[in-house]
Coordinates of C-alpha atoms in Angstrom, one line a residue:
Chain A
M10 CA 229.3 115.5 305.6
S11 CA 231.1 113.0 303.5
G12 CA 229.3 111.9 300.4
R13 CA 228.8 108.4 299.1
R14 CA 231.5 107.1 296.8
L15 CA 230.2 106.5 293.3
T16 CA 231.4 103.7 290.9
W17 CA 233.1 104.7 287.7
P18 CA 230.2 104.0 285.4
Q19 CA 228.0 106.1 287.8
R20 CA 230.5 108.9 287.7
L21 CA 230.6 108.9 283.9
A22 CA 226.8 109.0 283.7
L23 CA 226.6 111.9 286.2
A24 CA 229.4 113.8 284.5
A25 CA 227.5 114.6 281.4
P26 CA 224.5 116.4 282.9
Y27 CA 226.6 117.9 285.7
L28 CA 229.2 119.4 283.4
W29 CA 226.5 120.6 281.0
L30 CA 224.7 122.5 283.8
A31 CA 227.9 123.8 285.2
V32 CA 229.0 125.2 281.8
F33 CA 225.7 126.4 280.5
F34 CA 223.9 127.4 283.7
A35 CA 226.2 128.0 286.7
A36 CA 229.1 129.6 284.8
P37 CA 227.0 132.1 282.8
F38 CA 225.4 133.0 286.1
A39 CA 228.8 133.9 287.6
I40 CA 229.5 136.0 284.5
I41 CA 226.3 138.0 285.0
V42 CA 227.3 138.8 288.5
R43 CA 230.7 140.0 287.5
L44 CA 229.4 142.1 284.6
S45 CA 226.8 143.8 286.8
F46 CA 229.7 145.4 288.7
S47 CA 231.7 146.5 285.7
Q48 CA 231.9 149.8 283.9
S49 CA 229.3 150.6 281.3
V50 CA 232.0 151.9 278.9
L51 CA 233.0 148.3 278.4
A52 CA 229.7 147.5 276.7
Q53 CA 228.9 150.8 274.9
P54 CA 229.3 149.5 271.4
P55 CA 226.6 147.3 270.2
Y56 CA 228.1 143.9 269.6
A57 CA 230.4 141.2 270.5
P58 CA 233.6 142.1 268.6
Q59 CA 233.6 145.6 270.0
F60 CA 233.0 144.1 273.4
D61 CA 236.7 143.0 273.2
F62 CA 236.0 139.5 274.5
G63 CA 237.7 138.4 271.3
A64 CA 240.9 139.9 272.8
G65 CA 240.9 137.2 275.4
L66 CA 239.3 136.3 278.6
A67 CA 242.2 137.7 280.6
D68 CA 241.6 141.2 279.2
V69 CA 237.9 141.0 280.0
L70 CA 238.5 139.9 283.5
E71 CA 241.1 142.7 283.9
R72 CA 238.5 145.2 282.9
V73 CA 235.7 143.6 284.9
R74 CA 238.0 143.8 287.9
E75 CA 237.4 147.6 287.9
F76 CA 234.4 147.1 290.1
T77 CA 231.7 149.7 290.3
V78 CA 228.3 149.8 291.9
D79 CA 227.1 152.5 289.5
N80 CA 224.8 150.1 287.7
Y81 CA 223.0 149.3 290.9
A82 CA 223.0 152.8 292.1
L83 CA 221.1 153.7 288.9
F84 CA 218.3 151.5 289.9
F85 CA 217.8 153.1 293.2
S86 CA 218.3 156.7 292.1
D87 CA 216.4 156.8 288.8
A88 CA 212.7 157.1 289.3
L89 CA 212.0 155.2 286.2
Y90 CA 213.9 152.1 287.4
V91 CA 212.4 152.3 290.9
Q92 CA 209.0 152.5 289.2
S93 CA 209.7 149.4 287.1
Y94 CA 210.7 147.5 290.2
V95 CA 207.5 148.5 292.1
S96 CA 205.2 147.9 289.2
S97 CA 206.7 144.5 288.5
L98 CA 205.8 143.5 292.1
R99 CA 202.4 145.1 291.9
I100 CA 201.5 143.4 288.6
A101 CA 202.8 140.0 289.9
L102 CA 200.7 140.3 293.1
L103 CA 197.6 141.4 291.3
S104 CA 197.8 138.7 288.7
T105 CA 198.4 136.1 291.4
A106 CA 195.3 137.3 293.2
L107 CA 193.2 137.3 290.0
A108 CA 194.4 133.8 289.1
L109 CA 193.6 132.6 292.6
A110 CA 190.1 134.2 292.4
I111 CA 189.4 132.2 289.2
A112 CA 191.3 129.0 290.1
Y113 CA 189.9 128.4 293.6
P114 CA 186.2 128.1 292.7
M115 CA 187.3 126.2 289.6
A116 CA 189.4 123.7 291.6
L117 CA 186.6 123.4 294.2
A118 CA 184.0 122.6 291.6
M119 CA 186.5 120.1 290.0
S120 CA 187.1 118.3 293.3
R121 CA 183.3 118.0 293.8
A122 CA 182.7 116.6 290.3
P123 CA 181.9 112.9 289.9
A124 CA 185.0 110.8 290.1
R125 CA 184.7 109.5 286.5
L126 CA 184.8 113.0 285.2
K127 CA 187.8 114.2 287.1
P128 CA 190.5 112.9 284.8
A129 CA 188.8 114.6 281.8
L130 CA 188.5 117.9 283.8
I131 CA 192.1 117.8 284.8
L132 CA 193.1 117.2 281.2
L133 CA 191.0 120.1 280.1
A134 CA 192.6 122.3 282.7
I135 CA 196.1 121.4 281.6
A136 CA 195.6 121.2 277.8
P137 CA 196.0 125.0 277.2
F138 CA 199.5 124.7 278.8
W139 CA 200.6 122.6 275.9
T140 CA 199.6 125.2 273.4
S141 CA 201.9 128.0 272.4
F142 CA 202.3 130.6 275.1
L143 CA 202.8 133.4 272.5
I144 CA 199.6 132.5 270.7
R145 CA 197.6 132.5 273.9
V146 CA 198.8 136.0 274.7
Y147 CA 198.2 137.1 271.1
A148 CA 194.6 135.8 271.4
W149 CA 194.0 138.4 274.2
I150 CA 195.1 141.3 272.0
A151 CA 192.2 140.6 269.7
I152 CA 189.9 140.4 272.7
L153 CA 191.0 143.4 274.7
K154 CA 191.7 145.9 271.9
D155 CA 189.5 149.1 271.7
E156 CA 187.7 147.6 268.7
G157 CA 188.2 144.1 270.0
F158 CA 185.7 141.3 270.9
L159 CA 185.1 142.3 274.5
N160 CA 184.2 145.9 273.7
A161 CA 182.1 144.8 270.7
A162 CA 180.2 142.3 272.9
L163 CA 179.7 144.9 275.7
K164 CA 178.5 147.5 273.2
G165 CA 176.2 145.0 271.6
L166 CA 174.6 144.3 275.0
G167 CA 174.3 147.9 275.7
V168 CA 176.5 147.9 278.7
I169 CA 178.8 150.6 277.5
D170 CA 178.7 153.4 275.0
A171 CA 182.4 154.2 274.6
P172 CA 184.9 151.3 274.4
L173 CA 186.7 150.4 277.5
Q174 CA 190.4 151.1 277.3
I175 CA 191.9 147.9 278.6
F176 CA 194.5 147.0 276.0
A177 CA 197.9 148.7 276.6
T178 CA 197.3 149.1 280.3
E179 CA 198.4 147.3 283.4
A180 CA 195.0 145.7 283.6
A181 CA 195.5 143.9 280.3
V182 CA 198.9 142.6 281.6
V183 CA 197.3 141.3 284.8
I184 CA 194.6 139.5 282.8
G185 CA 197.2 138.1 280.4
I186 CA 199.4 136.7 283.2
A187 CA 196.5 135.3 285.2
Y188 CA 195.2 133.5 282.0
S189 CA 198.6 132.2 281.0
Y190 CA 199.5 130.7 284.4
L191 CA 196.0 129.6 285.4
P192 CA 196.8 125.8 285.1
F193 CA 199.7 126.3 287.6
M194 CA 197.2 127.7 290.1
V195 CA 194.4 125.2 289.5
L196 CA 196.3 122.0 289.8
P197 CA 197.9 122.4 293.3
I198 CA 194.7 123.7 294.8
F199 CA 192.7 120.8 293.2
N200 CA 195.2 118.3 294.6
A201 CA 194.9 119.8 298.0
L202 CA 191.1 119.8 297.9
D203 CA 190.7 116.4 296.3
R204 CA 192.9 114.7 298.9
Q205 CA 190.8 116.1 301.8
D206 CA 188.9 113.7 303.9
R207 CA 185.2 114.5 303.3
S208 CA 184.2 113.2 306.7
L209 CA 185.8 116.2 308.3
V210 CA 183.3 118.5 306.7
E211 CA 180.5 116.1 307.5
A212 CA 181.6 116.1 311.1
A213 CA 181.5 119.9 311.2
L214 CA 178.0 119.9 309.6
D215 CA 176.8 117.3 312.1
L216 CA 178.1 119.4 314.9
G217 CA 175.9 122.3 313.7
A218 CA 178.2 124.3 311.5
S219 CA 176.6 126.0 308.5
R220 CA 177.9 125.1 305.0
A221 CA 179.7 128.4 304.9
S222 CA 181.4 128.1 308.2
A223 CA 182.3 124.5 307.5
F224 CA 184.0 125.7 304.4
W225 CA 185.9 128.5 306.1
T226 CA 186.9 126.6 309.2
V227 CA 187.7 123.2 307.7
T228 CA 187.9 123.0 303.9
F229 CA 189.7 126.3 303.2
P230 CA 192.4 126.0 305.9
L231 CA 193.2 122.5 304.8
S232 CA 193.6 123.6 301.2
L233 CA 196.1 126.4 302.1
P234 CA 199.3 124.4 301.2
G235 CA 197.8 124.0 297.7
V236 CA 197.0 127.7 297.5
F237 CA 200.5 128.6 298.6
A238 CA 202.1 126.4 296.1
G239 CA 199.9 127.7 293.3
A240 CA 200.5 131.3 294.3
L241 CA 204.3 130.7 294.1
L242 CA 204.1 129.0 290.7
V243 CA 202.2 132.1 289.4
F244 CA 204.0 134.8 291.3
I245 CA 207.6 133.7 290.4
P246 CA 207.3 133.7 286.6
A247 CA 205.0 136.8 286.8
V248 CA 207.7 139.0 288.3
G249 CA 210.2 138.2 285.6
E250 CA 207.7 138.1 282.7
F251 CA 208.7 140.0 279.6
V252 CA 206.4 138.8 276.8
I253 CA 203.1 139.6 278.4
P254 CA 203.9 143.2 279.6
D255 CA 205.5 143.9 276.2
L256 CA 202.5 142.7 274.1
L257 CA 199.5 143.6 276.3
G258 CA 200.9 146.5 278.3
G259 CA 201.4 150.1 277.2
S260 CA 204.7 151.8 276.7
D261 CA 204.4 153.1 280.2
T262 CA 203.8 149.6 281.7
L263 CA 207.3 149.1 283.1
T264 CA 208.5 145.9 284.5
I265 CA 212.0 144.6 285.5
G266 CA 211.9 142.1 282.7
R267 CA 211.2 144.9 280.2
T268 CA 213.9 147.1 281.6
L269 CA 216.4 144.4 281.3
W270 CA 215.3 143.7 277.7
N271 CA 215.5 147.4 276.7
E272 CA 218.8 148.0 278.4
F273 CA 220.2 145.1 276.6
F274 CA 218.6 145.3 273.1
A275 CA 217.8 149.0 272.8
N276 CA 220.4 150.8 274.9
R277 CA 223.1 148.1 274.4
D278 CA 224.1 148.7 278.0
W279 CA 225.0 145.2 279.1
P280 CA 226.3 145.9 282.6
V281 CA 223.0 147.7 283.5
A282 CA 221.0 144.8 282.0
A283 CA 223.1 142.4 284.1
A284 CA 222.4 144.5 287.2
A285 CA 218.7 144.3 286.4
A286 CA 219.0 140.6 286.2
I287 CA 220.6 140.4 289.6
L288 CA 218.0 142.7 291.1
L289 CA 215.3 140.6 289.6
L290 CA 216.7 137.5 291.2
A291 CA 217.0 139.5 294.5
V292 CA 213.2 139.9 294.5
L293 CA 212.8 136.2 293.8
V294 CA 215.3 134.9 296.4
A295 CA 212.8 134.4 299.2
P296 CA 210.1 132.7 297.1
L297 CA 212.8 130.7 295.2
I298 CA 214.4 129.4 298.3
F299 CA 211.0 128.5 299.6
F300 CA 210.2 126.7 296.4
E301 CA 213.5 124.8 296.4
R302 CA 212.9 123.7 300.0
A303 CA 209.5 122.5 299.2
Q304 CA 210.9 120.5 296.2
M305 CA 213.6 119.0 298.4
R306 CA 211.1 118.1 301.1
A307 CA 208.8 116.4 298.5
E308 CA 211.8 114.6 297.3
G309 CA 212.9 113.4 300.7
R310 CA 209.4 112.3 301.7
R311 CA 209.1 109.5 299.1
Chain B
M9 CA 179.5 109.1 297.1
T10 CA 176.8 111.3 295.6
N11 CA 177.5 114.0 293.1
R12 CA 177.7 117.2 295.2
L13 CA 178.7 119.5 292.3
G14 CA 175.3 121.2 292.2
Y15 CA 174.2 124.0 289.8
G16 CA 176.6 126.5 291.3
G17 CA 179.6 124.3 290.7
L18 CA 178.5 123.5 287.2
L19 CA 178.2 127.2 286.5
V20 CA 181.7 127.8 287.9
L21 CA 183.1 125.1 285.7
L22 CA 181.4 126.4 282.7
F23 CA 182.7 129.9 283.2
A24 CA 186.2 128.8 284.1
F25 CA 186.6 126.6 281.0
A26 CA 185.0 129.3 278.9
F27 CA 187.7 131.6 280.2
L28 CA 190.4 129.1 279.2
Y29 CA 189.0 128.1 275.8
V30 CA 187.1 131.0 274.3
P31 CA 190.2 133.1 273.5
I32 CA 191.8 130.1 271.7
G33 CA 188.4 129.3 270.0
L34 CA 188.0 132.9 268.7
L35 CA 191.6 132.8 267.4
V36 CA 190.9 129.6 265.4
A37 CA 187.5 130.8 264.2
Y38 CA 188.8 134.1 262.9
S39 CA 191.6 132.4 261.0
F40 CA 188.9 131.5 258.5
N41 CA 187.6 135.0 258.3
A42 CA 187.4 136.5 254.8
S43 CA 187.7 140.1 256.1
K44 CA 191.1 141.6 256.8
L45 CA 189.7 143.1 260.0
V46 CA 190.5 140.5 262.6
T47 CA 187.4 141.2 264.8
V48 CA 184.7 141.6 262.1
W49 CA 183.3 138.5 260.5
G50 CA 183.3 138.8 256.7
G51 CA 182.4 135.2 255.6
F52 CA 184.3 132.0 255.5
S53 CA 187.6 131.8 253.6
T54 CA 190.9 129.9 253.7
K55 CA 192.8 132.5 251.8
W56 CA 195.0 133.3 254.8
Y57 CA 196.3 129.8 254.8
A58 CA 197.1 130.1 251.2
S59 CA 199.0 133.3 251.7
L60 CA 200.9 131.7 254.6
L61 CA 202.3 129.2 252.2
Q62 CA 203.8 132.0 250.2
N63 CA 205.5 133.6 253.1
E64 CA 209.1 132.5 252.7
A65 CA 210.4 134.2 255.9
L66 CA 207.8 132.4 258.0
L67 CA 208.4 129.0 256.4
S68 CA 212.1 129.2 256.8
A69 CA 211.7 130.3 260.4
A70 CA 209.4 127.3 261.0
W71 CA 212.0 125.0 259.5
V72 CA 214.6 126.5 261.9
S73 CA 212.3 126.0 264.9
L74 CA 211.5 122.4 264.0
R75 CA 215.2 121.5 263.7
V76 CA 216.1 123.3 266.9
A77 CA 213.2 121.6 268.7
V78 CA 214.0 118.1 267.6
A79 CA 217.8 118.4 268.3
S80 CA 217.4 120.2 271.7
A81 CA 214.6 117.8 272.9
F82 CA 216.9 114.9 272.0
I83 CA 219.8 116.2 273.9
A84 CA 217.5 117.2 276.8
S85 CA 216.1 113.7 277.0
V86 CA 219.5 112.0 277.2
L87 CA 221.0 114.5 279.7
G88 CA 217.8 114.8 281.7
T89 CA 217.4 111.0 282.0
L90 CA 221.0 110.7 283.2
A91 CA 220.4 113.5 285.7
A92 CA 217.2 111.8 287.0
L93 CA 219.1 108.5 287.4
A94 CA 221.7 110.3 289.5
L95 CA 219.1 112.0 291.6
A96 CA 217.1 108.9 292.2
R97 CA 219.6 106.1 292.4
Y98 CA 223.0 107.4 293.5
G99 CA 222.2 108.1 297.1
R100 CA 223.7 111.1 298.9
F101 CA 226.8 111.6 296.7
R102 CA 229.1 114.5 297.1
G103 CA 227.8 117.6 295.3
R104 CA 224.2 116.3 295.2
T105 CA 222.7 119.4 296.7
A106 CA 224.4 121.7 294.2
F107 CA 223.4 119.3 291.4
A108 CA 219.7 119.3 292.5
A109 CA 219.8 123.1 292.8
M110 CA 221.1 123.4 289.2
I111 CA 218.3 121.1 288.0
Y112 CA 215.5 123.0 289.7
A113 CA 216.8 126.6 289.4
P114 CA 216.4 127.0 285.6
M115 CA 212.7 126.0 285.8
V116 CA 211.9 128.9 288.2
M117 CA 214.4 131.4 287.0
P118 CA 213.1 134.2 284.7
E119 CA 213.9 133.4 281.1
V120 CA 215.3 136.9 280.5
V121 CA 218.0 136.2 283.1
I122 CA 218.9 132.7 281.7
G123 CA 218.9 134.2 278.2
L124 CA 221.2 137.1 279.1
A125 CA 223.5 134.8 281.2
L126 CA 223.9 132.3 278.3
L127 CA 224.5 135.0 275.8
L128 CA 227.3 136.5 277.9
M129 CA 228.7 133.0 278.2
F130 CA 228.8 132.5 274.5
V131 CA 230.3 135.9 274.0
T132 CA 233.0 135.2 276.6
L133 CA 233.9 131.9 274.9
D134 CA 233.8 133.7 271.6
V135 CA 231.3 131.2 270.2
E136 CA 229.6 132.3 267.0
R137 CA 225.8 132.5 267.6
G138 CA 223.5 130.5 265.4
L139 CA 221.5 127.4 265.3
W140 CA 223.7 125.6 267.8
T141 CA 223.6 128.2 270.5
V142 CA 219.8 128.2 270.4
I143 CA 219.8 124.4 270.6
I144 CA 222.1 124.5 273.6
A145 CA 219.9 127.1 275.4
H146 CA 216.8 125.0 274.8
A147 CA 218.5 121.7 275.7
T148 CA 219.6 123.3 279.0
L149 CA 216.1 124.3 280.0
G150 CA 214.5 121.2 278.6
M151 CA 216.8 118.7 280.4
C152 CA 215.6 120.1 283.8
F153 CA 212.0 119.3 282.9
V154 CA 212.9 115.9 281.6
A155 CA 214.9 115.2 284.8
V156 CA 211.9 116.1 286.9
V157 CA 209.4 114.0 284.9
V158 CA 211.7 110.9 284.7
H159 CA 212.7 111.3 288.4
A160 CA 209.1 111.2 289.4
R161 CA 208.7 107.9 287.5
L162 CA 211.9 106.4 288.9
A163 CA 210.8 107.3 292.4
R164 CA 207.6 105.5 291.9
F165 CA 208.6 102.1 290.5
D166 CA 209.7 99.1 292.5
R167 CA 213.4 99.1 292.9
S168 CA 213.5 95.4 293.7
L169 CA 213.0 94.7 290.0
E170 CA 216.5 96.2 289.4
E171 CA 217.9 94.3 292.4
A172 CA 216.4 91.0 291.1
A173 CA 218.1 91.5 287.7
M174 CA 221.4 92.2 289.5
D175 CA 221.0 89.1 291.6
L176 CA 220.4 87.0 288.5
G177 CA 223.7 88.1 287.2
A178 CA 223.0 91.1 285.0
G179 CA 225.6 93.8 285.1
P180 CA 224.7 97.5 285.7
V181 CA 224.6 98.3 282.0
Q182 CA 222.5 95.2 281.2
T183 CA 220.1 95.9 284.1
F184 CA 219.7 99.5 282.9
A185 CA 219.0 98.5 279.3
L186 CA 216.7 95.5 280.0
V187 CA 214.9 96.6 283.2
T188 CA 215.2 100.3 284.1
L189 CA 215.0 101.8 280.6
P190 CA 211.8 100.0 279.5
L191 CA 210.1 101.0 282.8
I192 CA 211.0 104.7 282.5
A193 CA 210.5 104.9 278.7
P194 CA 207.0 106.4 278.9
A195 CA 208.4 109.1 281.2
I196 CA 211.2 109.8 278.8
V197 CA 208.8 110.1 275.9
A198 CA 206.7 112.6 278.0
G199 CA 209.8 114.5 278.9
F200 CA 210.9 114.6 275.3
L201 CA 207.5 116.0 274.3
L202 CA 207.7 118.7 277.0
A203 CA 211.2 119.7 275.9
F204 CA 210.0 119.7 272.3
T205 CA 207.0 122.0 272.9
I206 CA 209.0 124.3 275.2
S207 CA 211.6 124.7 272.5
L208 CA 209.0 125.2 269.8
D209 CA 207.4 127.9 271.9
D210 CA 210.4 129.8 273.3
F211 CA 210.8 133.3 272.3
V212 CA 212.9 134.9 275.0
L213 CA 215.9 132.5 275.1
A214 CA 216.1 132.4 271.3
S215 CA 216.1 136.1 271.0
F216 CA 219.1 136.4 273.2
V217 CA 221.3 133.6 271.8
S218 CA 220.3 133.3 268.1
G219 CA 222.4 134.7 265.4
P220 CA 221.8 135.8 261.9
G221 CA 220.1 133.0 259.9
S222 CA 218.7 131.3 263.0
T223 CA 215.6 133.3 263.5
T224 CA 213.0 130.9 265.0
L225 CA 209.3 130.9 264.4
P226 CA 208.3 132.5 267.7
M227 CA 210.7 135.4 266.9
R228 CA 209.1 135.9 263.5
I229 CA 205.6 135.7 265.0
Y230 CA 206.6 138.2 267.7
A231 CA 207.9 140.7 265.3
Q232 CA 204.6 140.5 263.3
V233 CA 202.4 140.6 266.3
R234 CA 204.1 143.8 267.5
L235 CA 203.0 145.4 264.2
G236 CA 199.4 144.4 264.8
V237 CA 196.9 141.6 264.7
T238 CA 196.6 140.0 261.2
P239 CA 194.5 137.1 260.0
E240 CA 197.6 135.5 258.7
I241 CA 199.0 135.1 262.2
N242 CA 195.6 133.6 263.2
A243 CA 196.0 131.0 260.5
L244 CA 199.6 130.3 261.5
S245 CA 198.5 130.0 265.1
T246 CA 195.8 127.6 264.2
L247 CA 198.3 125.4 262.3
L248 CA 200.7 125.5 265.2
L249 CA 198.0 124.6 267.7
G250 CA 197.0 121.7 265.4
F251 CA 200.6 120.5 264.9
V252 CA 201.4 120.6 268.7
G253 CA 198.1 118.9 269.4
V254 CA 198.9 116.0 267.0
V255 CA 202.5 115.6 268.2
V256 CA 201.4 115.5 271.9
L257 CA 198.5 113.0 271.1
L258 CA 200.9 110.8 269.1
G259 CA 203.5 111.0 271.9
L260 CA 201.0 110.1 274.6
A261 CA 199.7 107.2 272.5
F262 CA 203.2 106.0 271.9
G263 CA 204.0 106.3 275.7
R264 CA 200.9 104.3 276.5
L265 CA 202.0 101.6 274.0
L266 CA 205.4 101.4 275.7
R267 CA 203.8 101.2 279.1
R268 CA 201.5 98.3 278.0
R269 CA 204.5 96.4 276.7
G270 CA 206.7 97.3 279.7

């Protein structure tokens, strides 16, 4: 496949973003891959000077060439790491499901709202996305804590006697992720539902279908592409999430993102952190490729 | 078309928007709480805002964050616009697939991975970490978002306008400056705002690549939040919400102004 020849001004314009991404995105990525196969000894001391990178790139590459799969083996032999892997996926799946359970009825109601209200509803659904992520997660600490708003409200209503322990558990993490990424789920589903031809449902009703069966046989199947897109947009960041499990989860709420963080910052074991990064991407490869394809297809369709 | 929302739908919307906004609302309301206990109302007070102004560490971190956000959003806007032009206008040039992949990948890649990768890069190149390394990290992520926003705009507008300018004797640079740029300006503004807010909000990337003296506001907030919920953080959050809200509104108004003139 021979590419189109570009003119010189075009090449110059392309060179800047291309080189930037090559140096600050592609190359670092190659370094992570290499480091994940190198000896832990290399990175035992905490910081950069001891890392010996100062001694020159050749020296580093020399050492990195001493390949080892120990860092990966660790992840499959140590129960703690296996657990972090499994619980990352479980948390991501549960929070995607929770976000879907909230977003679908919401998107459905939005798509049925009067046309003049729709732009305002869409704006209201996206606006929280523009506010600080950290602050939105922080808000949930005050709500879910043992002496927080939720427990106070439930106690006030006489629903519970002893406070529910939600904060510092996996449930809190799931709620936090579903809340933070809700706009990503609502918008694709709303778009899919809003674009639907209403006459299809009317035809089903005319032919004797009940409202419920018209929904399940016509409306819902037609909205599936939106559901799928939304689920990916929540699931992908949820798997690699660090901030939410760290702030809302307990010390036993392990995720890959947290493991990577701790190996890097607390244990100063950079090769193991790099291996965690690669394994994290391995989980995401299938959804990522799917996402890229969808992007490319959307781009080609115009 | 009749309104088919019904009471059930209305109830759903009410609940859903309550879920979205009550946490933020509580946060703002309790920033005016006189009590030190964050969840017990002790009367109206603005003392937490006053004590905020005395917190040197927070103020200096806010100043760092602001400078990083402006610089990185500016770089991201320039690079992202160039990238969008290449994607939308250069046809199937060699290396396009790899280029497009590099644009989309950072947006879906976990931040912990990008942060770790960039840090290893800086260490390999023996670059001293500080303000600039944070700016580079944020610009890299931001440019991808700018590229997508501007690309969407480029894909939508009528290409014959550019061709007409060329036919009338304008060179490529002139065509870009007089025709293309005014048309995509609102999208560039929107992209700038997106990159700006992403930078202002980022904790993970900054934690990896910042050095001594370049602690950003989210890093400070995070450190304090881990120690517990304090009314001071509520006050700070409220100010930040207000600041971003004003910036976004001004940006959108500016974008609309550009569109009307364009």
